[in-house]
Amino acid sequence: MRDDPMRALRDLVRGRDGGPDRRLDGFGAADWGRYADLLAGVFLLAARRRFVAGQDRAPVIRFVAGVRERYDRSGRDVDPLVAEDLVWAALGDRPPVPVSAAAVTAQTVLLLGLLEDEGMPATERDDLLDAAARTVRRPPALAGPDPAATEEGTAAVPPAAKPVTG
């Protein structure tokens, strides 16, 4: 089903136990690609709500450490360097991080931390997911242009207004 990647991500950000896992188990290569694109889009939006390009490194380092403490009890699931690179890439301060299992894991955990820290209600999370879906390229199999997308295939995303210092 074409919307399974979006539904899996929606279940994840809403905190539905088992919902994302059931959907992810049945993913083929195309579904995984779409899921990674959607995850990257929602992560970009969430990261830019919290941080700004060029800001001090300390808040990002503290955020990554705090998220790893909350969600990565073993300390081996989320590579802190990959996680920090993902935040800086979302802000445009570093090149994009290639899609890999380590990057998807880190992005997922960081996204959960960003959403939890913000205390975003479910309806706002849905709006963020819908905005993210408009920022990613539409799969070639889908007919017609995305009216919300720019010529390059991604919508403009405004950065956060001020840096986070704490």
PDB file of C-alpha atoms in Angstrom:
ATOM      1  CA  MET A   1       0.000   0.000   0.000  1.00  0.00           C
ATOM      2  CA  ARG A   2       1.426   3.365  -1.084  1.00  0.00           C
ATOM      3  CA  ASP A   3       0.870   5.210   2.220  1.00  0.00           C
ATOM      4  CA  ASP A   4       2.415   2.569   4.504  1.00  0.00           C
ATOM      5  CA  PRO A   5       5.669   4.555   4.980  1.00  0.00           C
ATOM      6  CA  MET A   6       3.666   7.611   6.034  1.00  0.00           C
ATOM      7  CA  ARG A   7       1.421   5.572   8.318  1.00  0.00           C
ATOM      8  CA  ALA A   8       4.444   3.887   9.909  1.00  0.00           C
ATOM      9  CA  LEU A   9       6.045   7.258  10.588  1.00  0.00           C
ATOM     10  CA  ARG A  10       2.763   8.672  11.892  1.00  0.00           C
ATOM     11  CA  ASP A  11       2.470   5.726  14.296  1.00  0.00           C
ATOM     12  CA  LEU A  12       6.041   6.309  15.433  1.00  0.00           C
ATOM     13  CA  VAL A  13       5.629  10.009  16.197  1.00  0.00           C
ATOM     14  CA  ARG A  14       2.313   9.393  17.927  1.00  0.00           C
ATOM     15  CA  GLY A  15       3.980   6.810  20.178  1.00  0.00           C
ATOM     16  CA  ARG A  16       1.823   3.883  19.132  1.00  0.00           C
ATOM     17  CA  ASP A  17       3.454   0.764  20.468  1.00  0.00           C
ATOM     18  CA  GLY A  18       4.057  -1.860  17.826  1.00  0.00           C
ATOM     19  CA  GLY A  19       2.357   0.098  15.046  1.00  0.00           C
ATOM     20  CA  PRO A  20       5.529   1.146  13.254  1.00  0.00           C
ATOM     21  CA  ASP A  21       7.208  -2.239  13.720  1.00  0.00           C
ATOM     22  CA  ARG A  22       4.319  -4.104  12.081  1.00  0.00           C
ATOM     23  CA  ARG A  23       4.439  -1.829   9.073  1.00  0.00           C
ATOM     24  CA  LEU A  24       8.234  -1.748   8.768  1.00  0.00           C
ATOM     25  CA  ASP A  25       8.433  -5.545   8.710  1.00  0.00           C
ATOM     26  CA  GLY A  26       6.604  -5.665   5.388  1.00  0.00           C
ATOM     27  CA  PHE A  27       8.580  -2.931   3.626  1.00  0.00           C
ATOM     28  CA  GLY A  28      10.274  -3.532   0.312  1.00  0.00           C
ATOM     29  CA  ALA A  29      13.076  -1.379  -1.096  1.00  0.00           C
ATOM     30  CA  ALA A  30      10.707   1.288  -2.449  1.00  0.00           C
ATOM     31  CA  ASP A  31       8.870   1.554   0.887  1.00  0.00           C
ATOM     32  CA  TRP A  32      12.156   1.861   2.780  1.00  0.00           C
ATOM     33  CA  GLY A  33      13.261   4.609   0.406  1.00  0.00           C
ATOM     34  CA  ARG A  34      10.034   6.533   0.906  1.00  0.00           C
ATOM     35  CA  TYR A  35      10.198   6.016   4.675  1.00  0.00           C
ATOM     36  CA  ALA A  36      13.796   7.316   4.788  1.00  0.00           C
ATOM     37  CA  ASP A  37      12.750  10.363   2.729  1.00  0.00           C
ATOM     38  CA  LEU A  38       9.789  11.105   4.996  1.00  0.00           C
ATOM     39  CA  LEU A  39      11.867  10.594   8.127  1.00  0.00           C
ATOM     40  CA  ALA A  40      14.512  12.962   6.777  1.00  0.00           C
ATOM     41  CA  GLY A  41      11.846  15.554   5.953  1.00  0.00           C
ATOM     42  CA  VAL A  42      10.157  15.519   9.347  1.00  0.00           C
ATOM     43  CA  PHE A  43      13.538  15.450  11.096  1.00  0.00           C
ATOM     44  CA  LEU A  44      14.662  18.499   9.097  1.00  0.00           C
ATOM     45  CA  LEU A  45      11.554  20.439  10.104  1.00  0.00           C
ATOM     46  CA  ALA A  46      11.795  19.431  13.761  1.00  0.00           C
ATOM     47  CA  ALA A  47      15.530  20.177  13.972  1.00  0.00           C
ATOM     48  CA  ARG A  48      15.023  23.623  12.447  1.00  0.00           C
ATOM     49  CA  ARG A  49      12.327  24.394  14.997  1.00  0.00           C
ATOM     50  CA  ARG A  50      14.864  23.820  17.763  1.00  0.00           C
ATOM     51  CA  PHE A  51      18.245  24.880  16.373  1.00  0.00           C
ATOM     52  CA  VAL A  52      19.643  27.402  13.864  1.00  0.00           C
ATOM     53  CA  ALA A  53      22.553  27.306  11.466  1.00  0.00           C
ATOM     54  CA  GLY A  54      25.822  28.610  12.823  1.00  0.00           C
ATOM     55  CA  GLN A  55      24.863  28.370  16.457  1.00  0.00           C
ATOM     56  CA  ASP A  56      27.162  27.236  19.248  1.00  0.00           C
ATOM     57  CA  ARG A  57      27.957  23.515  19.239  1.00  0.00           C
ATOM     58  CA  ALA A  58      27.293  22.909  22.950  1.00  0.00           C
ATOM     59  CA  PRO A  59      23.454  22.814  22.808  1.00  0.00           C
ATOM     60  CA  VAL A  60      23.551  20.265  19.971  1.00  0.00           C
ATOM     61  CA  ILE A  61      26.082  18.106  21.817  1.00  0.00           C
ATOM     62  CA  ARG A  62      23.965  18.260  25.001  1.00  0.00           C
ATOM     63  CA  PHE A  63      20.797  17.448  23.073  1.00  0.00           C
ATOM     64  CA  VAL A  64      22.368  14.400  21.390  1.00  0.00           C
ATOM     65  CA  ALA A  65      23.789  13.199  24.716  1.00  0.00           C
ATOM     66  CA  GLY A  66      20.416  13.636  26.426  1.00  0.00           C
ATOM     67  CA  VAL A  67      18.542  11.791  23.692  1.00  0.00           C
ATOM     68  CA  ARG A  68      21.044   8.939  23.776  1.00  0.00           C
ATOM     69  CA  GLU A  69      20.618   8.750  27.550  1.00  0.00           C
ATOM     70  CA  ARG A  70      16.814   8.562  27.222  1.00  0.00           C
ATOM     71  CA  TYR A  71      16.496   6.222  24.242  1.00  0.00           C
ATOM     72  CA  ASP A  72      19.785   4.358  23.814  1.00  0.00           C
ATOM     73  CA  ARG A  73      20.263   2.560  27.103  1.00  0.00           C
ATOM     74  CA  SER A  74      22.984   0.307  25.700  1.00  0.00           C
ATOM     75  CA  GLY A  75      24.960   3.274  24.379  1.00  0.00           C
ATOM     76  CA  ARG A  76      25.654   1.359  21.163  1.00  0.00           C
ATOM     77  CA  ASP A  77      22.574   2.002  19.037  1.00  0.00           C
ATOM     78  CA  VAL A  78      23.093   5.701  18.274  1.00  0.00           C
ATOM     79  CA  ASP A  79      26.500   6.892  17.098  1.00  0.00           C
ATOM     80  CA  PRO A  80      26.911  10.372  18.634  1.00  0.00           C
ATOM     81  CA  LEU A  81      29.011  11.637  15.714  1.00  0.00           C
ATOM     82  CA  VAL A  82      26.409  10.523  13.172  1.00  0.00           C
ATOM     83  CA  ALA A  83      23.660  12.056  15.324  1.00  0.00           C
ATOM     84  CA  GLU A  84      25.439  15.404  15.598  1.00  0.00           C
ATOM     85  CA  ASP A  85      26.210  15.370  11.862  1.00  0.00           C
ATOM     86  CA  LEU A  86      22.500  14.809  11.159  1.00  0.00           C
ATOM     87  CA  VAL A  87      21.558  17.900  13.172  1.00  0.00           C
ATOM     88  CA  TRP A  88      24.236  20.047  11.524  1.00  0.00           C
ATOM     89  CA  ALA A  89      23.251  18.758   8.070  1.00  0.00           C
ATOM     90  CA  ALA A  90      19.593  19.617   8.759  1.00  0.00           C
ATOM     91  CA  LEU A  91      20.730  23.149   9.561  1.00  0.00           C
ATOM     92  CA  GLY A  92      22.817  23.358   6.393  1.00  0.00           C
ATOM     93  CA  ASP A  93      26.126  23.554   8.278  1.00  0.00           C
ATOM     94  CA  ARG A  94      27.400  20.195   6.989  1.00  0.00           C
ATOM     95  CA  PRO A  95      26.798  18.054   3.912  1.00  0.00           C
ATOM     96  CA  PRO A  96      23.897  15.585   4.073  1.00  0.00           C
ATOM     97  CA  VAL A  97      24.556  12.328   5.884  1.00  0.00           C
ATOM     98  CA  PRO A  98      24.238   9.321   3.543  1.00  0.00           C
ATOM     99  CA  VAL A  99      21.273   7.053   4.222  1.00  0.00           C
ATOM    100  CA  SER A 100      22.375   4.041   6.253  1.00  0.00           C
ATOM    101  CA  ALA A 101      21.002   1.922   9.076  1.00  0.00           C
ATOM    102  CA  ALA A 102      23.032   4.010  11.561  1.00  0.00           C
ATOM    103  CA  ALA A 103      21.681   7.271  10.138  1.00  0.00           C
ATOM    104  CA  VAL A 104      18.055   6.089  10.118  1.00  0.00           C
ATOM    105  CA  THR A 105      18.376   4.851  13.702  1.00  0.00           C
ATOM    106  CA  ALA A 106      19.948   8.114  14.862  1.00  0.00           C
ATOM    107  CA  GLN A 107      17.403  10.214  12.974  1.00  0.00           C
ATOM    108  CA  THR A 108      14.524   8.264  14.497  1.00  0.00           C
ATOM    109  CA  VAL A 109      15.828   8.626  18.035  1.00  0.00           C
ATOM    110  CA  LEU A 110      16.653  12.313  17.574  1.00  0.00           C
ATOM    111  CA  LEU A 111      13.204  12.974  16.116  1.00  0.00           C
ATOM    112  CA  LEU A 112      11.534  11.342  19.109  1.00  0.00           C
ATOM    113  CA  GLY A 113      13.670  13.491  21.415  1.00  0.00           C
ATOM    114  CA  LEU A 114      12.842  16.692  19.528  1.00  0.00           C
ATOM    115  CA  LEU A 115       9.116  15.983  19.601  1.00  0.00           C
ATOM    116  CA  GLU A 116       9.140  14.961  23.260  1.00  0.00           C
ATOM    117  CA  ASP A 117      11.150  18.013  24.319  1.00  0.00           C
ATOM    118  CA  GLU A 118       8.767  20.314  22.504  1.00  0.00           C
ATOM    119  CA  GLY A 119       5.700  18.661  24.054  1.00  0.00           C
ATOM    120  CA  MET A 120       3.968  18.772  20.695  1.00  0.00           C
ATOM    121  CA  PRO A 121       0.353  17.521  20.761  1.00  0.00           C
ATOM    122  CA  ALA A 122      -0.737  14.812  18.300  1.00  0.00           C
ATOM    123  CA  THR A 123      -2.492  17.247  15.956  1.00  0.00           C
ATOM    124  CA  GLU A 124       0.629  19.388  15.671  1.00  0.00           C
ATOM    125  CA  ARG A 125       2.716  16.265  15.055  1.00  0.00           C
ATOM    126  CA  ASP A 126       0.332  15.347  12.233  1.00  0.00           C
ATOM    127  CA  ASP A 127       0.748  18.831  10.747  1.00  0.00           C
ATOM    128  CA  LEU A 128       4.532  18.464  10.935  1.00  0.00           C
ATOM    129  CA  LEU A 129       4.343  15.094   9.172  1.00  0.00           C
ATOM    130  CA  ASP A 130       2.099  16.513   6.463  1.00  0.00           C
ATOM    131  CA  ALA A 131       4.517  19.414   5.936  1.00  0.00           C
ATOM    132  CA  ALA A 132       7.408  16.947   5.744  1.00  0.00           C
ATOM    133  CA  ALA A 133       5.575  14.883   3.142  1.00  0.00           C
ATOM    134  CA  ARG A 134       5.352  18.015   1.001  1.00  0.00           C
ATOM    135  CA  THR A 135       9.116  18.649   1.332  1.00  0.00           C
ATOM    136  CA  VAL A 136      10.277  15.324  -0.052  1.00  0.00           C
ATOM    137  CA  ARG A 137      10.371  14.385  -3.676  1.00  0.00           C
ATOM    138  CA  ARG A 138       7.380  12.509  -4.942  1.00  0.00           C
ATOM    139  CA  PRO A 139       8.176   8.991  -6.135  1.00  0.00           C
ATOM    140  CA  PRO A 140       8.376   8.788  -9.948  1.00  0.00           C
ATOM    141  CA  ALA A 141       5.496   6.292  -9.985  1.00  0.00           C
ATOM    142  CA  LEU A 142       3.103   8.982  -8.774  1.00  0.00           C
ATOM    143  CA  ALA A 143       1.562  11.063 -11.521  1.00  0.00           C
ATOM    144  CA  GLY A 144       1.500  14.830 -11.484  1.00  0.00           C
ATOM    145  CA  PRO A 145       3.585  17.488  -9.814  1.00  0.00           C
ATOM    146  CA  ASP A 146       3.365  18.307  -6.131  1.00  0.00           C
ATOM    147  CA  PRO A 147       1.941  21.844  -6.028  1.00  0.00           C
ATOM    148  CA  ALA A 148       3.594  22.502  -2.646  1.00  0.00           C
ATOM    149  CA  ALA A 149       7.053  21.694  -3.957  1.00  0.00           C
ATOM    150  CA  THR A 150       9.548  24.004  -5.609  1.00  0.00           C
ATOM    151  CA  GLU A 151      11.164  23.254  -8.942  1.00  0.00           C
ATOM    152  CA  GLU A 152      13.837  21.210  -7.177  1.00  0.00           C
ATOM    153  CA  GLY A 153      11.180  19.053  -5.546  1.00  0.00           C
ATOM    154  CA  THR A 154      11.453  20.360  -2.015  1.00  0.00           C
ATOM    155  CA  ALA A 155       9.442  23.050  -0.303  1.00  0.00           C
ATOM    156  CA  ALA A 156      11.209  25.931   1.362  1.00  0.00           C
ATOM    157  CA  VAL A 157      11.607  25.368   5.082  1.00  0.00           C
ATOM    158  CA  PRO A 158      12.171  28.393   7.296  1.00  0.00           C
ATOM    159  CA  PRO A 159      14.879  27.973   9.930  1.00  0.00           C
ATOM    160  CA  ALA A 160      14.307  28.603  13.616  1.00  0.00           C
ATOM    161  CA  ALA A 161      14.257  32.257  14.608  1.00  0.00           C
ATOM    162  CA  LYS A 162      16.983  32.131  17.262  1.00  0.00           C
ATOM    163  CA  PRO A 163      19.618  29.692  18.494  1.00  0.00           C
ATOM    164  CA  VAL A 164      18.995  27.411  21.408  1.00  0.00           C
ATOM    165  CA  THR A 165      21.531  28.076  24.120  1.00  0.00           C
ATOM    166  CA  GLY A 166      20.635  25.543  26.756  1.00  0.00           C
TER     167      GLY A 166
END
